[in-house]
Amino acid sequence: MGPVTGAGASAARMLRAPRAKQAAPPSSRENGGFIRKRVYRAAAPARREISAFPGARPTPLLRSKAVALLPRPKQLSMKRFAALSFSVLTAFGCAQAQPTTYTVGSTTLTLSPLATGLDTPWELLWGPDNYLWMTERYGRISRVDPGTGQVQPLLTIADVTETGESGLLGMAVVPSVTTQSPPLYYVFVVYNYTDAGTLKEKLVRYQYTAATGLTSPQIILGNLPAAAIHSGSRLLVLPDNTLLMTSGDAANTSLAQNPQALNGKVLRLNVDGTVPADNPTPGSLVYTLGHRNPQGLVRVPATGRVYSSEHGANSDDEINLIQPGRNYGWPTVEGFCNLPAEQTFCQANNVREPLVAWTPPRAVAGLTYYNHPAVPEWNNSLLLVSLKDGALTYLPLSASGEQVSRQADVWAGTYGRLRAICVSPQGRVYLGTSNRDGRGNPASTDDRILVLENRAYQPTATTAATRLTWSVYPNPLPAESAALQLPPLPAGGVLSLLDGRGRRVWTAPLAAQQKQLTLPATTPGLYLVQLRLPDGEELRARLLRQ
């Protein structure tokens, strides 16, 4: 095995009796076993009943490994239940001819197809250019018009190796701080490739403009061990312009607890691949360890907390709160620390238990955060999609973000396997099916991007104006001036100034309708003005200080 290349190289459930751990099979747990890609099985239509009453639809409870009728004091006992009552005639992966409606509390949501004929969308995100950005596992990167659904292919990466679960995976799109027109974006992607017959993984950065497309690929991190299963990998750019990258254990459980290995980890690196000076271990990219196969990654703007979704083996899919330097237990600990050997390991190794764990597992996948008036019932909630269950699940967070108070499925199984999810600034939820990944039952229109929206929602005039006219002036800002003019903004926002390296040099809260802000003395140069609105939306504008 060659060295890692790039500059960065230098658990609430019902409980049952203790049992012996089941050995994890040498196969994927995305649906309970490994199925070679492009082998499909037909499925006959079946009538599915989903009820708001917990007893009406027997679904797996959140379970653990020891019997107790009461939950442990520090955990909440939760039961999975469906959030609404309806019947649909469906087959896994079947397209819905007409938009379908769902009721969440007093809000009516409409689900409709946006784009069809795709092949295993892996990543789906809302870009800074107000387009959807998508990766498909076989190697294609595209932009998708959120209004028309038109897919604009940008690049098919020639050296992507798609095998098993591996291929083109996570992506992040970041605006540069240059003032060029058209705007320049940096696009980070993780994918698997073959080197001398060996499967590996790398992180690559592209440059994108509307005029040139994707160009100038640069390997940021390469030569990571990989396998046909447990490749991860999601990407998340933090406000300080560092990058989080999840990595699976590459079917080698010993790597997850090895602090020298980059597999089975959440990594944190600067966007050039170097090691951030404030990482938990100096000189190491390792941010957290003890992971099996993290599949979702999201940050809550208001609290700064980062959450991940992760596949278990034969039990204990997890939602984790990611904290620097913590150990998440795999392979010694599955789910909560509630077996004697697990408790010993957890006490000795700074293990962070999950917020939620599911047994049987449901193959949790994409994860995002929702906090928008379009669906007030979902405010301050995680939204999760799953592959095996084909469910969209919402999980309200406590005010501190340290707990999940309950959970509810909006649907389960209706559209087949679900892998990707993101939210637009308008409160719409976009989902990507994964029915052509070799484990689903694709319809002729699969795979698809679906959009779930409250069509009755109308943003307030102030909110709409803010999102449409956001800018700062004068720009350039003369050397003799320190007054920055702003559009009318709602109270509770926070304005930050980032320098050309992405470092936060100044921040200030905003009062209601504040139209002017006095900046501190800064050296001449290009800055990024970052506005975080009370609903969690982030807006950015470039500012040249003369």
Short mmCIF file of N, CA and C in Angstrom, two decimals, residues 70-166:
data_model
loop_
_atom_site.label_atom_id
_atom_site.label_comp_id
_atom_site.label_asym_id
_atom_site.label_seq_id
_atom_site.Cartn_x
_atom_site.Cartn_y
_atom_site.Cartn_z
N LEU A 70 -37.53 0.53 30.82
CA LEU A 70 -37.37 1.98 30.87
C LEU A 70 -36.06 2.36 30.21
N PRO A 71 -36.03 3.54 29.59
CA PRO A 71 -34.79 3.98 28.97
C PRO A 71 -33.77 4.39 30.02
N ARG A 72 -32.52 4.39 29.61
CA ARG A 72 -31.49 4.93 30.47
C ARG A 72 -31.76 6.41 30.71
N PRO A 73 -31.47 6.94 31.89
CA PRO A 73 -31.85 8.32 32.22
C PRO A 73 -31.36 9.35 31.22
N LYS A 74 -30.17 9.15 30.66
CA LYS A 74 -29.65 10.19 29.78
C LYS A 74 -30.16 10.06 28.36
N GLN A 75 -30.94 9.04 28.06
CA GLN A 75 -31.45 8.85 26.71
C GLN A 75 -32.96 8.99 26.70
N LEU A 76 -33.50 9.32 25.55
CA LEU A 76 -34.95 9.41 25.39
C LEU A 76 -35.45 8.14 24.74
N SER A 77 -36.55 7.58 25.24
CA SER A 77 -37.15 6.43 24.60
C SER A 77 -38.02 6.90 23.46
N MET A 78 -37.71 6.42 22.25
CA MET A 78 -38.46 6.88 21.09
C MET A 78 -38.99 5.67 20.34
N LYS A 79 -40.14 5.84 19.75
CA LYS A 79 -40.73 4.81 18.92
C LYS A 79 -40.95 5.39 17.55
N ARG A 80 -40.54 4.64 16.52
CA ARG A 80 -40.79 5.12 15.17
C ARG A 80 -42.28 5.08 14.89
N PHE A 81 -42.77 6.14 14.30
CA PHE A 81 -44.17 6.16 13.91
C PHE A 81 -44.30 6.95 12.63
N ALA A 82 -45.34 6.64 11.86
CA ALA A 82 -45.58 7.38 10.62
C ALA A 82 -46.28 8.67 10.96
N ALA A 83 -45.97 9.72 10.21
CA ALA A 83 -46.45 11.05 10.55
C ALA A 83 -47.80 11.36 9.95
N LEU A 84 -48.33 10.52 9.09
CA LEU A 84 -49.57 10.84 8.42
C LEU A 84 -50.30 9.57 8.04
N SER A 85 -51.56 9.70 7.65
CA SER A 85 -52.37 8.54 7.33
C SER A 85 -52.79 8.62 5.89
N PHE A 86 -52.33 7.65 5.11
CA PHE A 86 -52.71 7.63 3.71
C PHE A 86 -52.44 6.24 3.16
N SER A 87 -53.02 5.95 1.97
CA SER A 87 -52.76 4.70 1.27
C SER A 87 -52.36 5.03 -0.14
N VAL A 88 -51.34 4.36 -0.63
CA VAL A 88 -50.91 4.58 -2.00
C VAL A 88 -50.69 3.23 -2.65
N LEU A 89 -51.02 3.14 -3.93
CA LEU A 89 -50.75 1.95 -4.71
C LEU A 89 -49.41 2.16 -5.38
N THR A 90 -48.45 1.32 -5.05
CA THR A 90 -47.09 1.59 -5.51
C THR A 90 -46.29 0.31 -5.64
N ALA A 91 -45.24 0.38 -6.44
CA ALA A 91 -44.17 -0.61 -6.41
C ALA A 91 -42.90 0.14 -6.14
N PHE A 92 -41.94 -0.50 -5.47
CA PHE A 92 -40.69 0.20 -5.20
C PHE A 92 -40.13 0.72 -6.51
N GLY A 93 -39.84 2.00 -6.54
CA GLY A 93 -39.22 2.59 -7.72
C GLY A 93 -40.23 3.05 -8.74
N CYS A 94 -41.52 2.82 -8.55
CA CYS A 94 -42.50 3.21 -9.55
C CYS A 94 -42.70 4.72 -9.53
N ALA A 95 -42.84 5.28 -10.71
CA ALA A 95 -43.05 6.73 -10.83
C ALA A 95 -44.49 7.07 -10.49
N GLN A 96 -44.70 8.21 -9.90
CA GLN A 96 -46.04 8.70 -9.64
C GLN A 96 -46.46 9.58 -10.81
N ALA A 97 -47.59 9.25 -11.44
CA ALA A 97 -48.02 9.98 -12.63
C ALA A 97 -48.41 11.41 -12.28
N GLN A 98 -49.00 11.61 -11.11
CA GLN A 98 -49.44 12.93 -10.69
C GLN A 98 -48.73 13.32 -9.39
N PRO A 99 -48.62 14.61 -9.13
CA PRO A 99 -48.06 15.02 -7.85
C PRO A 99 -48.84 14.40 -6.69
N THR A 100 -48.13 14.04 -5.64
CA THR A 100 -48.71 13.42 -4.46
C THR A 100 -48.63 14.40 -3.30
N THR A 101 -49.66 14.43 -2.47
CA THR A 101 -49.66 15.35 -1.33
C THR A 101 -49.50 14.57 -0.03
N TYR A 102 -48.85 15.21 0.93
CA TYR A 102 -48.64 14.68 2.26
C TYR A 102 -48.98 15.78 3.25
N THR A 103 -49.50 15.38 4.40
CA THR A 103 -49.85 16.34 5.44
C THR A 103 -48.91 16.17 6.62
N VAL A 104 -48.26 17.24 7.00
CA VAL A 104 -47.41 17.27 8.18
C VAL A 104 -47.97 18.34 9.11
N GLY A 105 -48.61 17.92 10.19
CA GLY A 105 -49.29 18.89 11.05
C GLY A 105 -50.38 19.59 10.26
N SER A 106 -50.31 20.91 10.18
CA SER A 106 -51.30 21.67 9.41
C SER A 106 -50.77 22.07 8.04
N THR A 107 -49.62 21.55 7.65
CA THR A 107 -49.00 21.92 6.38
C THR A 107 -49.21 20.82 5.35
N THR A 108 -49.67 21.21 4.17
CA THR A 108 -49.82 20.27 3.06
C THR A 108 -48.61 20.41 2.14
N LEU A 109 -47.95 19.29 1.89
CA LEU A 109 -46.77 19.26 1.04
C LEU A 109 -47.08 18.51 -0.23
N THR A 110 -46.54 18.99 -1.33
CA THR A 110 -46.73 18.36 -2.63
C THR A 110 -45.40 17.81 -3.12
N LEU A 111 -45.41 16.55 -3.52
CA LEU A 111 -44.22 15.90 -4.06
C LEU A 111 -44.41 15.69 -5.55
N SER A 112 -43.43 16.10 -6.33
CA SER A 112 -43.50 15.93 -7.78
C SER A 112 -42.11 15.67 -8.33
N PRO A 113 -42.02 15.02 -9.50
CA PRO A 113 -40.71 14.78 -10.10
C PRO A 113 -40.16 16.05 -10.72
N LEU A 114 -38.86 16.26 -10.56
CA LEU A 114 -38.19 17.39 -11.18
C LEU A 114 -37.36 16.94 -12.37
N ALA A 115 -36.59 15.87 -12.20
CA ALA A 115 -35.74 15.34 -13.28
C ALA A 115 -35.80 13.82 -13.24
N THR A 116 -35.77 13.20 -14.41
CA THR A 116 -35.86 11.75 -14.52
C THR A 116 -34.73 11.23 -15.41
N GLY A 117 -34.64 9.88 -15.49
CA GLY A 117 -33.66 9.27 -16.38
C GLY A 117 -32.23 9.40 -15.90
N LEU A 118 -32.01 9.51 -14.61
CA LEU A 118 -30.67 9.64 -14.04
C LEU A 118 -30.15 8.27 -13.64
N ASP A 119 -28.88 8.22 -13.25
CA ASP A 119 -28.26 6.95 -12.88
C ASP A 119 -27.55 7.11 -11.54
N THR A 120 -28.25 6.72 -10.48
CA THR A 120 -27.70 6.69 -9.12
C THR A 120 -27.13 8.04 -8.69
N PRO A 121 -27.98 9.05 -8.54
CA PRO A 121 -27.50 10.31 -7.96
C PRO A 121 -26.96 10.06 -6.55
N TRP A 122 -25.74 10.50 -6.32
CA TRP A 122 -25.13 10.26 -5.00
C TRP A 122 -25.15 11.51 -4.15
N GLU A 123 -24.76 12.61 -4.74
CA GLU A 123 -24.79 13.88 -4.02
C GLU A 123 -25.77 14.82 -4.69
N LEU A 124 -26.50 15.57 -3.87
CA LEU A 124 -27.43 16.59 -4.34
C LEU A 124 -27.30 17.76 -3.38
N LEU A 125 -26.92 18.92 -3.89
CA LEU A 125 -26.74 20.07 -3.02
C LEU A 125 -27.20 21.35 -3.72
N TRP A 126 -27.54 22.34 -2.90
CA TRP A 126 -27.93 23.65 -3.43
C TRP A 126 -26.68 24.48 -3.57
N GLY A 127 -26.38 24.88 -4.79
CA GLY A 127 -25.15 25.60 -5.05
C GLY A 127 -25.26 27.08 -4.79
N PRO A 128 -24.13 27.75 -4.65
CA PRO A 128 -24.12 29.21 -4.44
C PRO A 128 -24.61 29.98 -5.66
N ASP A 129 -24.77 29.30 -6.80
CA ASP A 129 -25.31 29.92 -8.01
C ASP A 129 -26.81 29.71 -8.14
N ASN A 130 -27.45 29.17 -7.08
CA ASN A 130 -28.89 28.90 -7.04
C ASN A 130 -29.32 27.82 -8.03
N TYR A 131 -28.41 26.92 -8.35
CA TYR A 131 -28.72 25.70 -9.09
C TYR A 131 -28.51 24.51 -8.17
N LEU A 132 -29.17 23.40 -8.48
CA LEU A 132 -28.84 22.13 -7.85
C LEU A 132 -27.58 21.58 -8.50
N TRP A 133 -26.69 21.06 -7.68
CA TRP A 133 -25.50 20.37 -8.18
C TRP A 133 -25.62 18.90 -7.81
N MET A 134 -25.21 18.03 -8.72
CA MET A 134 -25.44 16.60 -8.55
C MET A 134 -24.24 15.80 -9.02
N THR A 135 -23.91 14.76 -8.28
CA THR A 135 -23.00 13.73 -8.78
C THR A 135 -23.81 12.46 -9.03
N GLU A 136 -23.46 11.74 -10.08
CA GLU A 136 -23.99 10.40 -10.32
C GLU A 136 -22.83 9.42 -10.19
N ARG A 137 -23.09 8.30 -9.58
CA ARG A 137 -22.02 7.43 -9.12
C ARG A 137 -21.10 6.94 -10.24
N TYR A 138 -21.60 6.88 -11.47
CA TYR A 138 -20.75 6.39 -12.55
C TYR A 138 -19.70 7.41 -12.98
N GLY A 139 -19.85 8.69 -12.50
CA GLY A 139 -18.78 9.63 -12.77
C GLY A 139 -19.20 10.99 -13.27
N ARG A 140 -20.50 11.26 -13.42
CA ARG A 140 -20.92 12.52 -14.02
C ARG A 140 -21.26 13.57 -12.97
N ILE A 141 -20.80 14.80 -13.23
CA ILE A 141 -21.16 15.98 -12.43
C ILE A 141 -22.07 16.85 -13.28
N SER A 142 -23.19 17.31 -12.71
CA SER A 142 -24.15 18.12 -13.45
C SER A 142 -24.70 19.23 -12.59
N ARG A 143 -25.20 20.28 -13.26
CA ARG A 143 -26.04 21.29 -12.64
C ARG A 143 -27.46 21.04 -13.10
N VAL A 144 -28.43 21.28 -12.20
CA VAL A 144 -29.84 21.04 -12.52
C VAL A 144 -30.61 22.32 -12.24
N ASP A 145 -31.36 22.78 -13.23
CA ASP A 145 -32.19 23.96 -13.07
C ASP A 145 -33.34 23.62 -12.12
N PRO A 146 -33.45 24.25 -10.95
CA PRO A 146 -34.49 23.87 -10.00
C PRO A 146 -35.89 24.28 -10.44
N GLY A 147 -35.99 25.12 -11.46
CA GLY A 147 -37.30 25.51 -11.96
C GLY A 147 -37.81 24.58 -13.04
N THR A 148 -36.94 24.20 -13.98
CA THR A 148 -37.36 23.38 -15.12
C THR A 148 -36.95 21.92 -15.01
N GLY A 149 -35.96 21.61 -14.16
CA GLY A 149 -35.44 20.26 -14.08
C GLY A 149 -34.44 19.92 -15.17
N GLN A 150 -34.10 20.89 -16.02
CA GLN A 150 -33.13 20.62 -17.08
C GLN A 150 -31.77 20.30 -16.47
N VAL A 151 -31.20 19.19 -16.92
CA VAL A 151 -29.90 18.73 -16.43
C VAL A 151 -28.82 19.23 -17.38
N GLN A 152 -27.85 19.91 -16.83
CA GLN A 152 -26.72 20.41 -17.61
C GLN A 152 -25.48 19.61 -17.23
N PRO A 153 -25.12 18.59 -18.01
CA PRO A 153 -23.90 17.84 -17.70
C PRO A 153 -22.67 18.73 -17.81
N LEU A 154 -21.80 18.65 -16.82
CA LEU A 154 -20.58 19.45 -16.82
C LEU A 154 -19.35 18.62 -17.15
N LEU A 155 -19.29 17.42 -16.60
CA LEU A 155 -18.08 16.61 -16.76
C LEU A 155 -18.39 15.17 -16.36
N THR A 156 -17.88 14.23 -17.15
CA THR A 156 -17.84 12.83 -16.74
C THR A 156 -16.38 12.49 -16.49
N ILE A 157 -16.03 12.20 -15.25
CA ILE A 157 -14.64 11.99 -14.86
C ILE A 157 -14.18 10.63 -15.38
N ALA A 158 -13.14 10.64 -16.17
CA ALA A 158 -12.73 9.44 -16.91
C ALA A 158 -12.21 8.33 -16.00
N ASP A 159 -11.54 8.67 -14.91
CA ASP A 159 -10.90 7.61 -14.12
C ASP A 159 -11.72 7.15 -12.92
N VAL A 160 -13.01 7.50 -12.88
CA VAL A 160 -13.87 6.97 -11.82
C VAL A 160 -14.07 5.47 -12.02
N THR A 161 -13.91 4.71 -10.96
CA THR A 161 -14.21 3.27 -10.96
C THR A 161 -15.48 3.05 -10.16
N GLU A 162 -16.54 2.64 -10.83
CA GLU A 162 -17.80 2.34 -10.14
C GLU A 162 -17.88 0.84 -9.95
N THR A 163 -17.84 0.40 -8.70
CA THR A 163 -17.96 -1.01 -8.37
C THR A 163 -18.58 -1.13 -6.99
N GLY A 164 -19.57 -2.03 -6.84
CA GLY A 164 -20.25 -2.14 -5.56
C GLY A 164 -20.86 -0.81 -5.17
N GLU A 165 -20.47 -0.29 -4.01
CA GLU A 165 -20.96 1.00 -3.53
C GLU A 165 -20.07 2.16 -3.96
N SER A 166 -18.97 1.85 -4.56
CA SER A 166 -17.96 2.87 -4.82
C SER A 166 -18.16 3.53 -6.18
#
